[in-house]
Amino acid sequence: MFFDPANYKHPAFKEGMRDIFSVAPGIWAWGLMTGVAMVQSGLSVEVATAMTVLVYAGSSQLAVTPMLAAGAPFWVVLATAFCVNLRFVVFSMHLRRYLMAWPRWQRLCLGYITADMSYVMFTRRFSQPAEDAAGQRAEMAYLSGNCFLNWIGWQVSSLVGVFMASQIPVHWGLGFAGVLALVGVMCSLSDSRLRRVSAGVSGAAAVAAYALPLKLNIVVAIAAAVAMCLLLERSPLAGEERR
């Protein structure tokens, strides 16, 4: 992990921090408004602080906050958070090939601090798992640095939002800056026709299924994107992309 000297002294650690810093302002704005929204929705400062530190998942925090404030059944809150965070199951399955060489405690820690942007940047930087110890160390150092800065930035900005909720109006719309940052990163990653088509299909599916309860439109979007990618991989389009 990031407190392992072999990781934070490795050049890839700083590389990971530098990459995530490129989208940090948007993440900080998103974290700030998540903290504000939790408190202004009726959660106590103590509960909002605990959710920020323990949950560390902005989309699910925003999804379940109104439910907690309204006194919704606990199983509904859990089901909603589960559906919103299902994408991390896919992330974990993919990252397993990269991380199985490391002790379980390190894998568990990384599972907690790895967020969407860290996963995207890591898999873009390392398209295939390394087969030697030096390459595996570079992967671990990069992911640790990237996740560490992302986690610190989110915690600080979100806690600032929690403790300054009365001074920061929600109508400022700072949370939209986080959305814009994610859109910018997504556009920069859409560097092939396959990716652009799958992104368009997933977006259309999410909008079409928006009325589904428990944020299930996100699950529908993920399933549509995966299905489209599987179909396109067997098409002539995929062959052209590989050449």
XYZ file of C-alpha atoms in Angstrom:
243
model
C 0.000 0.000 0.000
C 0.919 3.697 -0.041
C 2.675 3.499 3.336
C 4.990 0.780 2.040
C 8.332 2.557 1.395
C 8.870 0.437 -1.717
C 5.673 1.935 -3.130
C 5.899 5.612 -2.294
C 9.585 5.756 -3.237
C 8.860 4.245 -6.637
C 8.579 6.720 -9.568
C 5.198 5.230 -10.515
C 3.746 6.436 -7.190
C 4.238 10.071 -8.197
C 3.043 9.267 -11.691
C -0.225 7.961 -10.283
C -0.639 11.062 -8.124
C 0.094 13.327 -11.085
C -2.500 11.605 -13.261
C -5.314 11.824 -10.717
C -4.431 15.432 -9.958
C -5.531 16.340 -13.489
C -9.168 15.719 -12.490
C -8.800 16.570 -8.798
C -10.679 19.926 -8.859
C -13.824 18.249 -10.133
C -13.543 15.480 -7.551
C -13.029 18.018 -4.777
C -16.091 19.983 -5.857
C -18.127 16.789 -5.969
C -16.922 15.764 -2.522
C -17.677 19.218 -1.123
C -21.255 19.183 -2.336
C -21.747 15.588 -1.211
C -20.826 16.646 2.322
C -23.121 19.670 2.120
C -26.003 17.631 0.701
C -25.784 14.996 3.431
C -26.085 17.529 6.244
C -28.667 19.745 4.533
C -30.781 16.649 3.842
C -31.154 16.128 7.575
C -28.284 13.836 8.551
C -26.366 14.754 11.666
C -22.753 15.871 11.406
C -21.685 12.669 13.160
C -23.559 10.392 10.747
C -22.396 12.349 7.704
C -18.788 12.198 8.910
C -19.002 8.449 9.505
C -20.535 7.910 6.069
C -17.789 9.967 4.420
C -14.975 8.021 6.071
C -16.461 4.525 6.016
C -18.513 4.418 2.822
C -16.330 6.502 0.498
C -18.689 6.293 -2.471
C -20.117 9.593 -3.614
C -22.822 8.275 -5.928
C -24.258 5.845 -3.377
C -23.969 8.429 -0.584
C -26.051 10.873 -2.603
C -28.499 8.112 -3.540
C -29.207 6.917 -0.009
C -29.019 10.245 1.854
C -32.647 11.242 1.103
C -33.748 7.748 2.108
C -31.936 7.923 5.437
C -33.337 11.380 6.107
C -36.864 10.162 5.281
C -36.537 7.090 7.508
C -36.736 4.541 4.694
C -36.441 0.845 5.642
C -32.854 -0.242 6.096
C -33.129 -2.959 3.453
C -34.182 -0.361 0.869
C -31.139 1.773 1.725
C -28.830 -1.234 1.421
C -30.424 -2.390 -1.837
C -30.031 1.068 -3.347
C -26.383 1.347 -2.345
C -25.768 -2.169 -3.642
C -27.263 -1.420 -7.047
C -25.423 1.879 -7.421
C -22.096 0.261 -6.528
C -22.439 -2.879 -8.647
C -19.863 -1.482 -11.060
C -17.179 -2.129 -8.454
C -17.801 -5.851 -8.823
C -16.714 -5.507 -12.449
C -13.718 -3.417 -11.397
C -12.679 -6.037 -8.849
C -12.940 -8.896 -11.328
C -10.716 -7.029 -13.758
C -8.158 -5.899 -11.159
C -7.868 -9.395 -9.723
C -5.406 -10.350 -12.459
C -3.156 -7.461 -11.445
C -3.279 -7.832 -7.675
C -3.284 -11.543 -6.865
C 0.492 -11.459 -6.349
C 0.031 -9.217 -3.299
C -1.032 -10.112 0.277
C -4.722 -10.184 1.036
C -4.585 -7.197 3.395
C -3.171 -5.022 0.630
C -5.863 -6.171 -1.779
C -8.551 -5.401 0.793
C -7.143 -1.933 1.446
C -6.978 -1.178 -2.260
C -10.515 -2.458 -2.655
C -11.618 0.221 -0.196
C -9.724 3.186 -1.663
C -10.027 2.396 -5.390
C -12.573 4.703 -7.022
C -13.850 5.075 -10.559
C -11.177 7.457 -11.811
C -8.369 5.459 -10.226
C -9.591 2.300 -11.920
C -9.912 4.019 -15.295
C -6.487 5.605 -15.135
C -4.812 2.446 -13.885
C -6.236 0.212 -16.600
C -5.378 2.802 -19.218
C -1.795 2.996 -17.953
C -1.421 -0.791 -17.616
C -3.436 -2.492 -20.322
C -2.102 -5.955 -19.378
C -0.905 -7.365 -16.025
C 2.857 -7.505 -15.572
C 4.482 -10.904 -15.451
C 7.627 -9.941 -13.518
C 8.196 -8.574 -10.021
C 9.437 -5.171 -11.230
C 6.332 -4.642 -13.340
C 4.034 -5.722 -10.523
C 5.748 -3.282 -8.179
C 5.244 -0.471 -10.702
C 1.548 -1.360 -10.945
C 1.119 -1.379 -7.187
C 3.013 1.893 -6.765
C 0.999 3.648 -9.469
C -2.350 2.450 -8.124
C -1.376 3.299 -4.538
C -0.324 6.836 -5.434
C -3.366 7.443 -7.566
C -5.812 6.080 -4.989
C -4.079 7.796 -2.078
C -4.364 11.308 -3.506
C -7.918 10.653 -4.668
C -8.938 9.390 -1.215
C -7.280 12.254 0.650
C -8.840 14.846 -1.650
C -12.297 13.326 -1.322
C -12.135 13.027 2.457
C -10.904 16.580 3.002
C -13.374 18.190 0.592
C -16.307 16.127 1.816
C -15.563 16.818 5.479
C -15.243 20.523 4.711
C -18.702 20.300 3.184
C -20.059 18.475 6.237
C -18.744 21.007 8.746
C -19.508 24.082 6.612
C -22.886 22.972 5.300
C -24.668 25.996 6.740
C -22.331 28.374 4.888
C -22.338 26.630 1.469
C -25.677 26.797 -0.393
C -26.607 23.781 -2.477
C -27.810 26.050 -5.306
C -24.169 26.894 -6.070
C -24.223 23.675 -8.060
C -20.623 22.756 -7.285
C -21.523 19.090 -7.574
C -21.997 19.604 -11.292
C -18.275 20.354 -11.553
C -17.616 16.764 -10.551
C -19.953 15.538 -13.272
C -18.182 17.724 -15.826
C -14.820 16.328 -14.718
C -16.050 12.779 -15.211
C -17.469 13.645 -18.617
C -14.140 15.178 -19.607
C -12.218 12.075 -18.592
C -14.737 9.834 -20.354
C -14.365 11.823 -23.571
C -10.583 11.620 -23.380
C -10.808 7.841 -22.962
C -13.208 7.411 -25.894
C -10.356 7.100 -28.352
C -11.827 4.281 -30.455
C -15.088 3.589 -32.245
C -15.798 0.626 -29.991
C -15.542 2.770 -26.875
C -17.585 5.588 -28.337
C -20.368 3.239 -29.408
C -20.480 1.440 -26.044
C -20.476 4.775 -24.174
C -23.347 6.027 -26.315
C -25.351 2.849 -25.797
C -24.836 2.883 -22.030
C -25.824 6.544 -21.820
C -28.956 5.982 -23.862
C -29.882 2.947 -21.753
C -29.400 4.905 -18.519
C -31.699 7.678 -19.734
C -34.315 5.263 -21.104
C -34.423 3.351 -17.802
C -34.259 6.440 -15.584
C -37.705 5.768 -14.082
C -36.618 2.449 -12.570
C -36.449 2.411 -8.751
C -33.296 2.021 -6.665
C -31.112 3.575 -9.381
C -31.476 0.387 -11.404
C -30.997 2.415 -14.564
C -27.275 2.330 -13.768
C -27.343 -1.466 -13.735
C -29.237 -1.442 -17.034
C -26.637 0.915 -18.534
C -23.761 -1.317 -17.422
C -25.458 -4.437 -18.792
C -26.185 -2.702 -22.102
C -22.578 -1.520 -22.432
C -21.179 -4.966 -21.650
C -23.559 -6.656 -24.102
C -22.700 -4.151 -26.812
C -18.960 -4.634 -26.274
C -19.327 -8.417 -26.501
C -21.235 -8.075 -29.759
C -18.834 -5.581 -31.268
C -15.766 -7.638 -30.341
C -16.977 -10.292 -32.784
C -17.778 -7.827 -35.533
C -15.581 -6.508 -38.367
C -15.463 -3.215 -36.474
C -13.446 -4.845 -33.709
C -10.999 -6.305 -36.217
C -10.388 -2.871 -37.697
C -9.783 -1.408 -34.224
C -7.110 -3.999 -33.408
C -5.149 -3.312 -36.599
